[in-house]
Coordinates of C-alpha atoms in Angstrom, one line a residue:
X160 CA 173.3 60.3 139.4
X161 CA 176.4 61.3 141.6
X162 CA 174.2 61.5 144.8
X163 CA 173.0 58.2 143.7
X164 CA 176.3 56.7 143.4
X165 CA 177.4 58.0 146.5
X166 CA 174.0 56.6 148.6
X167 CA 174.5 53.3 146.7
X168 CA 178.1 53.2 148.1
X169 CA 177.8 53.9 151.6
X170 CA 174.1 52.2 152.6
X171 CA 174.7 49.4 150.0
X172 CA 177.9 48.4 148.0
X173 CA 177.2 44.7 148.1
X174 CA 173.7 44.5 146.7
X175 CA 170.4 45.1 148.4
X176 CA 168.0 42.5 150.6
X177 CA 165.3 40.8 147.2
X178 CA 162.2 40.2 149.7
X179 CA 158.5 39.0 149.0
X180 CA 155.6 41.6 148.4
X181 CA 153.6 40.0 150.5
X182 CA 156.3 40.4 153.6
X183 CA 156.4 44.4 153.1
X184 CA 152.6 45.4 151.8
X185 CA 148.9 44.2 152.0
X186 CA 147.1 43.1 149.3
X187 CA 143.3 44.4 149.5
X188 CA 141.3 42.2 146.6
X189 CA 138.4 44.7 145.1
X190 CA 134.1 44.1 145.5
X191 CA 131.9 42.8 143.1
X192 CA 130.2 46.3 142.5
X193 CA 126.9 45.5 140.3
X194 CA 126.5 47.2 137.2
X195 CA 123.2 47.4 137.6
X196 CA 123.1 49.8 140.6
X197 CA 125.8 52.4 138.8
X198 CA 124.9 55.7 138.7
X199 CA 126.0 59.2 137.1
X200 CA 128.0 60.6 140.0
X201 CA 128.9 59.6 143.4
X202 CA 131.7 57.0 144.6
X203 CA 134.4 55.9 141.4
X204 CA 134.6 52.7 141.1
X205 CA 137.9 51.8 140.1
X206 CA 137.9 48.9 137.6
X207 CA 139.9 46.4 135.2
X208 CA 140.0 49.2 132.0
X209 CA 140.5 52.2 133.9
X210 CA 143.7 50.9 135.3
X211 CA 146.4 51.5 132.2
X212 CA 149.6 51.4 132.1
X213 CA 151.1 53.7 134.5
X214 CA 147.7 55.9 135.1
X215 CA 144.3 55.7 135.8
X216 CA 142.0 55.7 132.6
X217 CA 138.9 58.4 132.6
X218 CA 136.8 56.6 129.9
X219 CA 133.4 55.3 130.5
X220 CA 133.8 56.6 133.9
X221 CA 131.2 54.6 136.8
X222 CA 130.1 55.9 139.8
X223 CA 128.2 53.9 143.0
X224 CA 125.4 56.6 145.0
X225 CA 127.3 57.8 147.8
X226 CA 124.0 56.1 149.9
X227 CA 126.2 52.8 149.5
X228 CA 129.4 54.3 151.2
X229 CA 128.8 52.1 154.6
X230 CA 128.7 48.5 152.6
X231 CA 131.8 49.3 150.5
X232 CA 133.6 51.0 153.3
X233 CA 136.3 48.2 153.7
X234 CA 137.1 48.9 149.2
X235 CA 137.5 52.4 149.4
X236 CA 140.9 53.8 148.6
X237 CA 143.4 56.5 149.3
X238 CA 145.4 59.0 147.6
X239 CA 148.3 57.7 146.6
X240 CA 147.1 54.1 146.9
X241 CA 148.5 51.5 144.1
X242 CA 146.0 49.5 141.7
X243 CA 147.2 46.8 139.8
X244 CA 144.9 44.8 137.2
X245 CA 144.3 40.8 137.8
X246 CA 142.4 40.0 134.5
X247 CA 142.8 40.4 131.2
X248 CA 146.0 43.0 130.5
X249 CA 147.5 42.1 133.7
X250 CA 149.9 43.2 135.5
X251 CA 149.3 47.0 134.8
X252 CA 150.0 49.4 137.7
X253 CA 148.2 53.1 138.6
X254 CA 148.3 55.1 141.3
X255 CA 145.3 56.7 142.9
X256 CA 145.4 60.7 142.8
X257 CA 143.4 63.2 144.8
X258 CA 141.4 64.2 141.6
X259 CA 140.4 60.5 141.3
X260 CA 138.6 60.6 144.8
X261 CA 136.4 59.2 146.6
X262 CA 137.1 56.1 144.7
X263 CA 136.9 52.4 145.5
X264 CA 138.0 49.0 144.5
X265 CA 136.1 46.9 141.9
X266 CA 136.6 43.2 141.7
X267 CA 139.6 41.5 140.2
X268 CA 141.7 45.1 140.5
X269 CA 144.1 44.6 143.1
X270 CA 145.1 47.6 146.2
X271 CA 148.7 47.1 147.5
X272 CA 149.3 49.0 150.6
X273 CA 152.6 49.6 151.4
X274 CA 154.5 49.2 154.8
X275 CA 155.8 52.9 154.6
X276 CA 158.6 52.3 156.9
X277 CA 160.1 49.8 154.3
X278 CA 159.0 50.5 151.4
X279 CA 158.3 54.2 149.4
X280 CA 154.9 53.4 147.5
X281 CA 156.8 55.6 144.7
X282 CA 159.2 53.1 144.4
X283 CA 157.3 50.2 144.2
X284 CA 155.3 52.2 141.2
X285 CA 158.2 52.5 139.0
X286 CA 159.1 49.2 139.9
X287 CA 155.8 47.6 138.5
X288 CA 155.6 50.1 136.1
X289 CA 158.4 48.3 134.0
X290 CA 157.5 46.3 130.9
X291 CA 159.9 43.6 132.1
X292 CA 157.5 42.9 135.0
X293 CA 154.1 43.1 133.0
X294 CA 155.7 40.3 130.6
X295 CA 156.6 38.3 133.7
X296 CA 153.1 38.8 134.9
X297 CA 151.1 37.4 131.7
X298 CA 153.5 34.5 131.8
X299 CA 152.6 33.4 134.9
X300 CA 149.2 33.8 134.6
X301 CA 146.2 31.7 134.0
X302 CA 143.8 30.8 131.4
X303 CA 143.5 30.9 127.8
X304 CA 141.6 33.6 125.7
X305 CA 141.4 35.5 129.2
X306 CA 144.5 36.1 131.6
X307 CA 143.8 36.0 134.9
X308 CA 146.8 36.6 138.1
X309 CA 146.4 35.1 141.3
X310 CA 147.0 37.3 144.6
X311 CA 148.9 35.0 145.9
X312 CA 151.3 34.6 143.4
X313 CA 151.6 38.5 143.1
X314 CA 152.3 38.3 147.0
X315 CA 155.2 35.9 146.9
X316 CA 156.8 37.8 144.1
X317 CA 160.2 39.2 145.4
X318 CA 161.4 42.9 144.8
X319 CA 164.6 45.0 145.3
X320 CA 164.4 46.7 148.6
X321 CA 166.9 49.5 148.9
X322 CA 167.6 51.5 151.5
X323 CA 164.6 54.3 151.9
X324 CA 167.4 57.1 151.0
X325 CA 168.5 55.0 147.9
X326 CA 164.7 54.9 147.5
X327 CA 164.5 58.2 147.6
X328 CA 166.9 59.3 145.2
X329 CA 165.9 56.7 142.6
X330 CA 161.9 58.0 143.4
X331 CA 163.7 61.5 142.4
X332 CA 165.3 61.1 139.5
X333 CA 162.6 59.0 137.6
X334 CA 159.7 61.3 138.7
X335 CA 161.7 64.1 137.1
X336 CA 161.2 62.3 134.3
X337 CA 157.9 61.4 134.4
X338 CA 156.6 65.3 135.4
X339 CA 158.3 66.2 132.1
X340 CA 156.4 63.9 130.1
X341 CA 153.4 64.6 131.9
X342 CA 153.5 68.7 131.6
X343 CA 154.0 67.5 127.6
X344 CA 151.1 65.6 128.0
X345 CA 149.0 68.1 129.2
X346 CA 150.1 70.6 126.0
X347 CA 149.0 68.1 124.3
X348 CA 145.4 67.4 125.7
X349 CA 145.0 71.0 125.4
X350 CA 146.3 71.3 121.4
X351 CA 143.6 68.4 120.9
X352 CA 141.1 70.0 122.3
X353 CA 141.6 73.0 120.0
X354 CA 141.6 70.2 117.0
X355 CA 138.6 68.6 117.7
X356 CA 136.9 71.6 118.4
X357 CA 137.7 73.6 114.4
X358 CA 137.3 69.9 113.2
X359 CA 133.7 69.9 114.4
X360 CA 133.3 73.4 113.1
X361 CA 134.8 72.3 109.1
X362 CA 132.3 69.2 109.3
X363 CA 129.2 71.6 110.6
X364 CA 126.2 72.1 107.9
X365 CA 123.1 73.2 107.4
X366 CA 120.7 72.7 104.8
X367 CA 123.0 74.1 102.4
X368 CA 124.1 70.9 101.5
X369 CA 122.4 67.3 101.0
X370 CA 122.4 65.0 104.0
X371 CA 122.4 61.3 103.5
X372 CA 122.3 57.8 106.1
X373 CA 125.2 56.0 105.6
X374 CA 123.0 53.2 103.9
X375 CA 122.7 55.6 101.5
X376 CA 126.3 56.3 100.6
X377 CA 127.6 52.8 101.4
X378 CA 127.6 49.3 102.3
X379 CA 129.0 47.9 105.6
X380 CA 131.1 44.3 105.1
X381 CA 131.4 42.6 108.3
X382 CA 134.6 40.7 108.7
X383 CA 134.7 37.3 110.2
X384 CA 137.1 34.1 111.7
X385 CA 140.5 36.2 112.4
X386 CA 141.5 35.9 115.9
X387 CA 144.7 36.9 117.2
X388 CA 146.4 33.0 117.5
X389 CA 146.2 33.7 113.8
X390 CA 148.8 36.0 113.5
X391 CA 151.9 35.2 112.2
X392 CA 155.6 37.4 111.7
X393 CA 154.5 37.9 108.3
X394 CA 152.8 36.2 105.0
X395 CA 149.2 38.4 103.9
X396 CA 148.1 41.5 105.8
X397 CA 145.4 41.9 108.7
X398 CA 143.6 44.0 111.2
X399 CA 141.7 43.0 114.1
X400 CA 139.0 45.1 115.8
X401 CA 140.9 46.1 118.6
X402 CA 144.2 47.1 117.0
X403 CA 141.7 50.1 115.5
X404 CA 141.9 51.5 118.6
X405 CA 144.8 50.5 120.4
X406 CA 147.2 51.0 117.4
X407 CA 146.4 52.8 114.5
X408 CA 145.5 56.5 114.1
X409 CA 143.2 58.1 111.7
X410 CA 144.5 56.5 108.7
X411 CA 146.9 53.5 107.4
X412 CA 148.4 52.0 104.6
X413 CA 150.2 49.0 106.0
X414 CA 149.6 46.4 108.9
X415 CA 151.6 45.3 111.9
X416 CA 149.9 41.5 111.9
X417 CA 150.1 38.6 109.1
X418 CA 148.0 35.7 108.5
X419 CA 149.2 32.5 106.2
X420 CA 148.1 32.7 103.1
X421 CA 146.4 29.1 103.5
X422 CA 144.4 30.9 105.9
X423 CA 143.5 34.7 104.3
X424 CA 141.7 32.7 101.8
X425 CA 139.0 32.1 104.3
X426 CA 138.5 35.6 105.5
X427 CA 136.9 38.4 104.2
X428 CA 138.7 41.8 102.9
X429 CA 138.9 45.3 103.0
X430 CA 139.7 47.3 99.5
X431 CA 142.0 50.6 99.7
X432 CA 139.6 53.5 100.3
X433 CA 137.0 51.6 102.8
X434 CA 136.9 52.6 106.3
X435 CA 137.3 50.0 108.6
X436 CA 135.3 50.3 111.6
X437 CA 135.2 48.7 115.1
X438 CA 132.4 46.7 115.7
X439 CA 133.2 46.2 119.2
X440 CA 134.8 47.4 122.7
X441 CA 134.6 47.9 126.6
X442 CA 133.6 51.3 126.4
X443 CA 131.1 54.1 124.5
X444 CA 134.5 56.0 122.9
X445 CA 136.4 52.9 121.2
X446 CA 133.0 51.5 119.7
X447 CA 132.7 52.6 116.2
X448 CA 136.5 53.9 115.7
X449 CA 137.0 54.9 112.5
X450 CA 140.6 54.1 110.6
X451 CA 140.9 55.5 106.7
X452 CA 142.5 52.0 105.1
X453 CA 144.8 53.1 101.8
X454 CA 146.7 49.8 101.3
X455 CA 146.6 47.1 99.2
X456 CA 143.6 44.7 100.5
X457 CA 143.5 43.6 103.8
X458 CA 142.0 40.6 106.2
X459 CA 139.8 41.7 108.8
X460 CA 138.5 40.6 111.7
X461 CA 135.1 39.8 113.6
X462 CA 133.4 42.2 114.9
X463 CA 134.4 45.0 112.8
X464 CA 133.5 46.3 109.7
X465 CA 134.8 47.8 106.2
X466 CA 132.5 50.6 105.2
X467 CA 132.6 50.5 101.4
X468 CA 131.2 54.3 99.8
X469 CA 131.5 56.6 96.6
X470 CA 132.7 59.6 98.8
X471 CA 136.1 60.7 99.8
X472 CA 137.8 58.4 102.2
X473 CA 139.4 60.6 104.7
X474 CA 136.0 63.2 104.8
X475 CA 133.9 60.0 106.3
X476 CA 136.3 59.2 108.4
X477 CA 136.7 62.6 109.7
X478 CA 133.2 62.8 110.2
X479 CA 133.3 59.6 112.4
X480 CA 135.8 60.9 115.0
X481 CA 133.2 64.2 115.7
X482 CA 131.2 65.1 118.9
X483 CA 127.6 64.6 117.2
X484 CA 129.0 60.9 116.0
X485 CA 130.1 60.5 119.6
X486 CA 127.0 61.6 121.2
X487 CA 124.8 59.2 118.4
X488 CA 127.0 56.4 120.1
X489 CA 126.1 57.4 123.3
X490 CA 121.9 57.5 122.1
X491 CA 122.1 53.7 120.7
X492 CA 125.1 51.7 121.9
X493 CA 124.2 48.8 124.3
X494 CA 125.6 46.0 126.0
X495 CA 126.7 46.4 130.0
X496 CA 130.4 44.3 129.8
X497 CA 130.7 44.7 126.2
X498 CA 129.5 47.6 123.7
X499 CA 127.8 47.4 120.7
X500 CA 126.6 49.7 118.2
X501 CA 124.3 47.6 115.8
X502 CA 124.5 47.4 112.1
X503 CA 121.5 49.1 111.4
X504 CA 122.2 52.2 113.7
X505 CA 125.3 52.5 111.8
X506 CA 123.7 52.7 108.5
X507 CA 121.0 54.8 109.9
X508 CA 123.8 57.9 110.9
X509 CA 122.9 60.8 108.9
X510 CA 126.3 62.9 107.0
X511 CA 126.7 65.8 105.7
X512 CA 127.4 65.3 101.7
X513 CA 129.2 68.2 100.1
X514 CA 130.7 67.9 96.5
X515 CA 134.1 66.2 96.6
X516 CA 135.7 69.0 95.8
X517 CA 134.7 70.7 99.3
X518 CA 135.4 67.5 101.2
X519 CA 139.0 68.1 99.8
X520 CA 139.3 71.1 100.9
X521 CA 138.2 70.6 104.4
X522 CA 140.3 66.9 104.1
X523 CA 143.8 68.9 103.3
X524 CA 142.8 71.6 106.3
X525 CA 142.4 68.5 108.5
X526 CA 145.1 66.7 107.6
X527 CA 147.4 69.8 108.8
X528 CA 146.1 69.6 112.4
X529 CA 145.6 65.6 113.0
X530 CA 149.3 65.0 112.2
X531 CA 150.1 68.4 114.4
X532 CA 148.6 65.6 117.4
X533 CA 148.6 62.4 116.2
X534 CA 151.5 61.7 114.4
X535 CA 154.4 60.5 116.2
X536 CA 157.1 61.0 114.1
X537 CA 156.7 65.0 114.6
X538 CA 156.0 67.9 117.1
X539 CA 154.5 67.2 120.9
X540 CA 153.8 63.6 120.3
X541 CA 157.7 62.7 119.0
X542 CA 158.9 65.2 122.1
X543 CA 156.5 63.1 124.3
X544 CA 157.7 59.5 123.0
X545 CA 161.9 60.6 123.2
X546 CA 160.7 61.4 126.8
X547 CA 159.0 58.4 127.3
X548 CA 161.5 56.4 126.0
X549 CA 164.4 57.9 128.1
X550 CA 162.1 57.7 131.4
X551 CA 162.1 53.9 130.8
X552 CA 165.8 53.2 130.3
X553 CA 166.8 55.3 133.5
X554 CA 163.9 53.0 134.9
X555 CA 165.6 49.6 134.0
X556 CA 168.9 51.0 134.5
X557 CA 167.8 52.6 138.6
X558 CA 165.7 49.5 139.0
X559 CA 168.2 46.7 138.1
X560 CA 169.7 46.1 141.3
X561 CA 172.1 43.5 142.6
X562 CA 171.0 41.1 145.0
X563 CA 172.7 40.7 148.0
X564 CA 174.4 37.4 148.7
X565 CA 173.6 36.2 152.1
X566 CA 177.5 35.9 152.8
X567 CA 178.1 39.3 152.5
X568 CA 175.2 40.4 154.9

């Protein structure tokens, strides 16, 4: 930080110039690729879900033929380019690697190209990148059950523009951070890996034991009339579909959203021991994500499910989290903006059904390895969130600049 005090005190002492996007970048809106001309490899197209928070998303990865390259030719994009989202969780920033190439723009994503001689495209990553400015975003945005951001209010938003040196050595100092949390990252991708692959192996049978449908072992209860302008600080507990896989892990016992009581009397309700289920998402992998519920009873949503059975809770949803479950949602999901695995798939998924006893034995094995990569209170993942967590107070701290009165100029 002492090179960054110094820079600060010779280039800037009195503040820095606040200035308008638009006045220091372009703003390149995306195409209306058609889903009905994807194919299985060829051009990316870079869309709303695959830009997250901070980095590009690789599920339910599209592709455009490379025959279409001279009528998308204006969308295509560049190493190192930035993405923001315009609809739905807006505000989210990304930058475009090699490995992500050739790539292009899809419609409401938005491609900010930086004037280089003004601006470090680093820098204007972290500055996005800040929670503060996501909040700002979905305030000023429009619509109800659907945010959208305009372009042009994006362009007349202002930013701190340093120096380039004072750039430089903030770009520096919170990259450090982020390659640290990244090379953890990676340890981790690999550990899962290992996980999922002796997990597969535990849940892998022959005839050796009896096979059943889920029909057989179970009944599905769908939920219904919980949306999120229900939720409340607190009163009776509730999930809704796409908490399962945005929040939760493997299993639960309490909730982070409330409903009045007035209201939970309406809704339906999972029992401790039920698996609740996703009914719903924007991609092949979140559709049908399992989460082992051992609370007291809970609301749930539309568009999921609690699976009600006479088996051990944490064995079925074990064996909803393999590959083979995977690839039977890749054979029968449906639905081109929005997935759907349908009721009577689901019930037609055939399991393996060893005694209990077994499925407790291959349940406490694992139990060992899931919290090894899951849980965050332990190991990699609390490593990876300290890291996280330190990355974004340096961030505000770098990033909170003073603004340079027009006096003193």
């Amino acid at each position: 930080m002492a090179r960054l005090d110094k820079l600060i005190e010779e280039l800037c002492p009195h503040g820095v110039e606040y200035v308008e996007l638009k006045n220091i970048s372009q703003l390149l809106n995306g195409y209306a690729f058609k889903s009905n001309r994807y194919s299985k490899e060829g051009i990316r197209v870079i869309r709303i879900s695959d830009v997250q928070k901070g980095s590009i998303s690789n599920k339910d990865l599209k592709f455009y033929s490379e025959d279409s390259i001279e009528d998308i030719q204006r969308y295509l994009l560049k190493e190192n380019d930035l993405v923001m989202s315009l609809t739905g969780n807006v505000g989210r920033i990304a930058m475009i690697l090699n490995k992500h190439l050739p790539a292009a723009l899809n419609q409401r994503v938005v491609c900010i190209k930086v004037n280089e001689e003004k601006v470090l495209n680093r820098f204007l990553f972290h500055f996005f990148d800040q929670d503060s400015f996501e909040n700002i975003a979905m305030r000023n945005s429009t619509g109800g059950g659907q945010k959208n951001l305009s372009t042009t209010w994006l362009g007349n938003f202002s930013i701190p523009l340093p120096p380039l040196p004072v750039q430089e050595e903030i770009v520096r100092i919170l990259d450090n951070f982020t390659e640290l949390t990244a090379e953890l990252t990676a340890e981790l991708t690999a550990r899962k890996k290992q996980y999922e692959y002796y997990r597969d192996e535990l849940l892998t049978f022959g005839d050796e034991v009896e096979w059943k449908t889920l029909g057989e072992v179970g009944e599905l209860i769908r939920g219904s009339g919980l949306q999120k302008k229900h939720f409340r600080a607190e009163g009776v507990p509730c999930i809704h579909y796409g908490q399962i896989y945005t929040y939760y892990g493997t299993f639960a016992d309490e909730t982070i959203s409330f409903v009045t009581k007035e209201h939970s009397k309406k809704l339906r309700k999972a029992q401790k021991g039920d698996v609740l289920i996703s009914g719903v998402s924007e991609n092949i992998e979140d559709i049908c994500t399992p989460l082992g519920w051992f609370g007291d009873d809970v609301c749930i949503s539309g568009d999921m499910f609690a699976f009600r059975h006479n088996q051990n809770t944490k064995y079925i949803t074990y064996l909803l989290k393999t590959t083979d479950f995977s690839r039977y949602k890749e054979r029968y999901a449906h639905g081109a903006k929005v997935t759907r695995l349908s009721r009577d798939r689901l019930l037609e998924y055939k399991i393996p059904i060893p005694p209990l006893a077994e499925q407790e034995r291959i349940v406490s094995i694992l139990d060992k390895f899931d919290a090894l990569v899951n849980d965050i209170s332990i190991g990699l993942p609390a490593e990876i969130e300290a890291r996280q967590n330190q990355y974004e107070y340096y961030r505000e701290k770098l990033l909170t600049v003073k603004e340079l009165n027009s006096n003193e100029a």
